[in-house]
Short mmCIF file of C-alpha atoms in Angstrom, two decimals:
data_model
loop_
_atom_site.label_atom_id
_atom_site.label_comp_id
_atom_site.label_asym_id
_atom_site.label_seq_id
_atom_site.Cartn_x
_atom_site.Cartn_y
_atom_site.Cartn_z
CA MET A 1 63.52 146.62 22.43
CA LYS A 2 62.91 147.05 18.86
CA TYR A 3 65.58 145.89 16.39
CA ALA A 4 67.40 148.52 14.77
CA LEU A 5 67.08 147.61 11.18
CA ALA A 6 70.12 148.32 8.92
CA LEU A 7 67.88 146.71 6.19
CA ILE A 8 68.99 147.56 2.71
CA ALA A 9 72.90 147.50 1.75
CA PRO A 10 73.92 149.45 -1.21
CA ALA A 11 73.38 147.43 -4.44
CA PHE A 12 72.75 144.61 -1.93
CA ALA A 13 76.56 143.69 -1.86
CA LEU A 14 76.50 140.54 0.11
CA ALA A 15 79.64 140.71 2.10
CA ALA A 16 82.16 137.63 2.68
CA CYS A 17 80.43 135.62 5.26
CA SER A 18 82.88 133.08 6.33
CA GLY A 19 84.62 133.24 9.64
CA SER A 20 86.36 130.84 11.92
CA GLY A 21 86.75 130.56 15.51
CA ASP A 22 89.73 131.47 17.81
CA GLY A 23 89.59 128.71 20.11
CA GLY A 24 88.56 124.94 20.76
CA ASN A 25 90.24 121.88 21.99
CA THR A 26 91.81 119.81 19.13
CA THR A 27 92.83 116.80 21.66
CA ALA A 28 90.47 113.71 20.78
CA ALA A 29 88.16 112.82 23.55
CA ALA A 30 87.29 109.43 24.32
CA PRO A 31 84.25 108.11 22.49
CA VAL A 32 81.08 108.51 23.84
CA ALA A 33 78.10 105.93 23.92
CA ALA A 34 75.12 105.92 21.73
CA VAL A 35 71.74 106.93 23.04
CA LYS A 36 68.72 105.14 22.07
CA ALA A 37 65.63 107.56 21.10
CA PRO A 38 62.37 106.89 23.11
CA ALA A 39 60.47 103.99 21.87
CA GLY A 40 58.63 104.86 18.54
CA GLN A 41 60.45 108.15 18.04
CA SER A 42 63.80 109.34 16.39
CA TRP A 43 66.34 111.84 17.65
CA THR A 44 66.31 113.61 13.99
CA ASP A 45 62.40 114.05 14.35
CA THR A 46 63.21 115.40 17.68
CA VAL A 47 63.05 119.26 17.62
CA THR A 48 62.82 121.95 20.16
CA LYS A 49 62.76 125.48 20.29
CA THR A 50 65.30 126.92 22.44
CA SER A 51 66.03 130.66 23.92
CA GLU A 52 68.05 131.50 20.71
CA GLY A 53 67.28 128.73 17.99
CA TYR A 54 66.18 125.21 17.23
CA LEU A 55 67.77 122.13 18.50
CA MET A 56 67.61 118.69 16.90
CA GLY A 57 68.23 115.48 18.52
CA ASN A 58 68.64 114.30 22.11
CA PRO A 59 68.61 117.41 24.49
CA ASN A 60 70.76 115.68 26.73
CA ALA A 61 73.31 114.74 24.09
CA PRO A 62 76.85 114.69 25.59
CA ILE A 63 78.05 116.58 22.65
CA LYS A 64 76.41 119.88 21.91
CA LEU A 65 76.80 121.36 18.42
CA VAL A 66 75.70 124.76 17.83
CA GLU A 67 75.72 126.53 14.42
CA TYR A 68 75.43 130.41 13.88
CA GLY A 69 74.39 130.51 10.25
CA ALA A 70 73.26 133.32 7.81
CA ARG A 71 70.52 132.17 5.28
CA THR A 72 72.09 134.30 2.63
CA CYS A 73 75.66 133.32 3.35
CA PRO A 74 77.18 131.21 0.52
CA THR A 75 79.61 129.27 2.88
CA CYS A 76 76.78 128.31 4.99
CA GLY A 77 74.79 127.16 2.29
CA ALA A 78 77.69 125.22 0.80
CA PHE A 79 77.98 123.49 4.25
CA ALA A 80 74.41 122.73 4.51
CA ARG A 81 74.30 121.22 1.15
CA GLU A 82 77.07 119.11 1.81
CA GLY A 83 76.89 118.37 5.52
CA PHE A 84 73.46 118.46 6.66
CA GLN A 85 72.37 114.71 5.74
CA PRO A 86 75.77 113.20 7.16
CA LEU A 87 75.56 115.27 10.23
CA THR A 88 71.76 114.26 11.10
CA ASN A 89 71.92 110.50 9.62
CA ASN A 90 75.43 109.78 11.19
CA TYR A 91 75.54 111.85 14.28
CA VAL A 92 72.43 113.24 15.67
CA SER A 93 70.38 110.04 14.94
CA THR A 94 72.76 108.16 17.38
CA GLY A 95 71.88 110.47 20.21
CA LYS A 96 75.42 111.30 20.59
CA VAL A 97 75.01 114.66 19.09
CA SER A 98 72.48 117.61 19.31
CA PHE A 99 72.50 120.18 16.87
CA GLU A 100 71.13 123.68 17.34
CA PHE A 101 70.75 126.20 14.71
CA ARG A 102 70.93 130.11 15.40
CA ASP A 103 70.21 132.51 12.75
CA TYR A 104 72.84 135.10 12.59
CA LEU A 105 71.64 138.12 10.37
CA VAL A 106 74.97 138.71 8.76
CA HIS A 107 73.47 140.47 5.71
CA GLY A 108 70.52 142.23 7.47
CA ALA A 109 67.11 142.48 5.94
CA PRO A 110 67.72 139.58 3.43
CA ASP A 111 68.67 137.10 6.23
CA LEU A 112 65.89 138.64 8.48
CA VAL A 113 63.31 137.84 5.71
CA LEU A 114 64.26 134.07 5.38
CA SER A 115 64.57 133.77 8.98
CA LEU A 116 61.05 135.28 9.86
CA LEU A 117 59.56 133.06 7.27
CA GLY A 118 61.78 130.00 8.26
CA THR A 119 60.32 130.12 11.68
CA CYS A 120 56.66 130.85 10.56
CA GLY A 121 55.59 127.02 11.04
CA SER A 122 56.01 124.41 13.44
CA GLU A 123 58.81 123.42 15.31
CA ALA A 124 58.83 120.12 13.13
CA ALA A 125 59.08 122.35 9.90
CA PHE A 126 62.19 124.30 11.00
CA PHE A 127 64.81 122.18 9.84
CA PRO A 128 63.18 120.97 6.48
CA ILE A 129 62.68 124.39 5.45
CA LEU A 130 66.20 125.46 6.81
CA GLU A 131 67.60 122.93 4.38
CA GLN A 132 65.35 123.81 1.54
CA THR A 133 66.23 127.34 1.79
CA TYR A 134 69.88 126.78 1.51
CA ALA A 135 68.99 124.54 -1.31
CA ASN A 136 67.29 127.41 -3.07
CA GLN A 137 69.69 130.04 -1.91
CA SER A 138 71.12 130.91 -5.28
CA ALA A 139 67.73 131.61 -6.66
CA PHE A 140 67.15 134.30 -3.83
CA LEU A 141 70.53 135.76 -4.31
CA ASP A 142 70.01 136.16 -7.96
CA LYS A 143 66.66 137.92 -7.42
CA LEU A 144 68.56 140.51 -4.66
CA GLN A 145 71.22 140.99 -7.16
CA ALA A 146 68.73 141.90 -9.85
CA LEU A 147 67.15 144.71 -7.94
CA THR A 148 67.51 147.77 -9.73
CA PRO A 149 69.02 151.32 -8.42
CA ALA A 150 65.15 152.47 -8.40
CA GLN A 151 63.80 149.55 -7.20
CA GLN A 152 66.25 149.66 -4.06
CA GLU A 153 65.59 153.54 -3.61
CA ALA A 154 61.78 152.63 -3.36
CA LEU A 155 62.66 150.19 -0.84
CA GLN A 156 64.54 152.60 1.25
CA ALA A 157 61.78 154.91 1.27
CA GLN A 158 59.45 152.78 3.06
CA SER A 159 59.16 152.09 6.71
CA PRO A 160 61.36 149.13 8.16
CA VAL A 161 58.23 146.60 8.00
CA GLN A 162 57.17 147.65 4.84
CA GLN A 163 60.83 147.03 3.55
CA ILE A 164 60.77 143.72 5.20
CA THR A 165 57.65 142.49 3.10
CA ALA A 166 58.63 144.29 0.04
CA LEU A 167 61.80 142.60 0.03
CA ALA A 168 60.21 139.37 0.74
CA ASP A 169 57.99 139.61 -2.33
CA ALA A 170 60.99 140.65 -4.44
CA MET A 171 63.17 137.86 -3.21
CA GLY A 172 60.31 135.17 -3.84
CA ALA A 173 60.47 134.00 -0.45
CA VAL A 174 56.52 134.66 0.17
CA ASP A 175 56.04 132.09 -2.86
CA PHE A 176 58.78 129.86 -1.56
CA ILE A 177 57.18 129.25 2.10
CA LYS A 178 53.86 129.15 0.59
CA GLN A 179 54.92 125.77 -1.41
CA ARG A 180 55.94 124.42 1.70
CA GLY A 181 52.47 124.59 3.72
CA ILE A 182 52.63 128.13 5.14
CA PRO A 183 49.37 130.08 4.16
CA GLU A 184 50.23 133.48 2.61
CA ALA A 185 48.17 135.17 5.37
CA GLN A 186 50.23 133.65 8.02
CA ALA A 187 53.49 134.25 6.27
CA ARG A 188 52.93 137.89 6.04
CA GLN A 189 51.77 138.31 9.52
CA CYS A 190 55.09 136.74 10.34
CA LEU A 191 57.12 139.18 8.64
CA THR A 192 55.18 142.14 10.17
CA SER A 193 55.40 141.01 13.88
CA GLN A 194 57.68 143.26 15.63
CA ALA A 195 57.95 140.89 18.60
CA ARG A 196 59.17 138.17 16.32
CA ILE A 197 61.73 140.69 14.39
CA ASP A 198 63.14 141.46 17.87
CA ALA A 199 63.20 137.62 18.94
CA ILE A 200 64.79 136.55 15.77
CA ALA A 201 67.49 139.71 15.96
CA LYS A 202 68.46 139.16 19.55
CA PRO A 203 70.90 136.23 19.12
CA THR A 204 72.67 138.31 16.45
CA GLU A 205 73.03 141.22 18.58
CA THR A 206 73.81 139.17 21.54
CA ALA A 207 76.51 137.34 19.71
CA THR A 208 78.02 140.12 18.12
CA LYS A 209 78.39 141.94 21.48
CA ASN A 210 80.01 139.24 23.19
CA GLY A 211 82.39 138.53 20.45
CA THR A 212 80.89 134.76 20.00
CA VAL A 213 80.53 135.31 16.30
CA THR A 214 82.89 137.27 13.89
CA GLY A 215 81.67 135.41 10.59
CA THR A 216 79.28 132.68 9.47
CA PRO A 217 79.31 129.78 9.98
CA THR A 218 80.66 129.73 13.41
CA PHE A 219 80.36 126.15 15.28
CA ILE A 220 80.54 125.69 18.83
CA ILE A 221 81.19 122.23 20.46
CA ASN A 222 80.22 121.91 24.05
CA GLY A 223 80.83 125.35 24.70
CA ASN A 224 84.20 125.72 22.29
CA THR A 225 84.11 127.52 19.43
CA ILE A 226 85.73 125.54 16.81
CA ALA A 227 88.61 127.29 14.76
CA ASN A 228 89.11 127.44 11.22
CA THR A 229 86.11 125.37 10.44
CA VAL A 230 83.62 126.09 7.66
CA THR A 231 83.35 122.92 5.65
CA TRP A 232 81.60 119.72 6.39
CA PRO A 233 84.97 117.59 6.51
CA GLN A 234 86.39 119.90 9.05
CA LEU A 235 83.50 120.07 11.19
CA GLU A 236 83.14 115.99 11.11
CA THR A 237 86.79 115.89 12.25
CA ALA A 238 86.02 118.26 15.23
CA LEU A 239 82.96 115.95 16.08
CA LYS A 240 85.11 112.87 16.11
CA ASN A 241 87.79 114.71 18.32
CA ALA A 242 84.82 115.30 20.60
CA GLY A 243 84.06 111.63 21.09
CA ALA A 244 81.31 111.26 18.46
#
């Protein structure tokens, strides 16, 4: 199935993206024990591709954290800049918590561009590029907002794949990913692969249809969506309640 691209929003108006879950257990669980990584390895360097995203840490961790995030979502960016390091250093590193990130295309084409490029490298490169994407988020958003009506109209006239490539250039995303070791030819191939577009769009389609995600970021711990949680202090409280 080909992803039906709702690519270019008028004037690139970036909608409010924060949301909260409608459930989750707030009762504190008993603390869980740390799990040592295999000899010569660290859990924060252990990354595996899943059917819907990328998972860092102990695949068998007793506390499984999932984030649905959008790369152009300012609330997601604020969480990442504040929370990524303490999450990985204090929780994932212990083997108690695994962290799976799933791209959710809340803003359509701009998120799709950054997701296609952010998954263009190796599994090991996924989280460093994700973190750096959020660190650079304001630059991407500034370039989007600077596009003139004429430029937007020209993009709309192109085919979906042409739109993706042109938007990637306009956002500075191709140059961004080249600076992180991805050759330009490889980056452009990643942007034009319909199979990759469909694969990246699928989690958004699924989570929207089943009601899992109504806004980003959405955090899920051991299958329970955590309500009213969009900041690192809120998520850390939920992790501690889960026994981390």
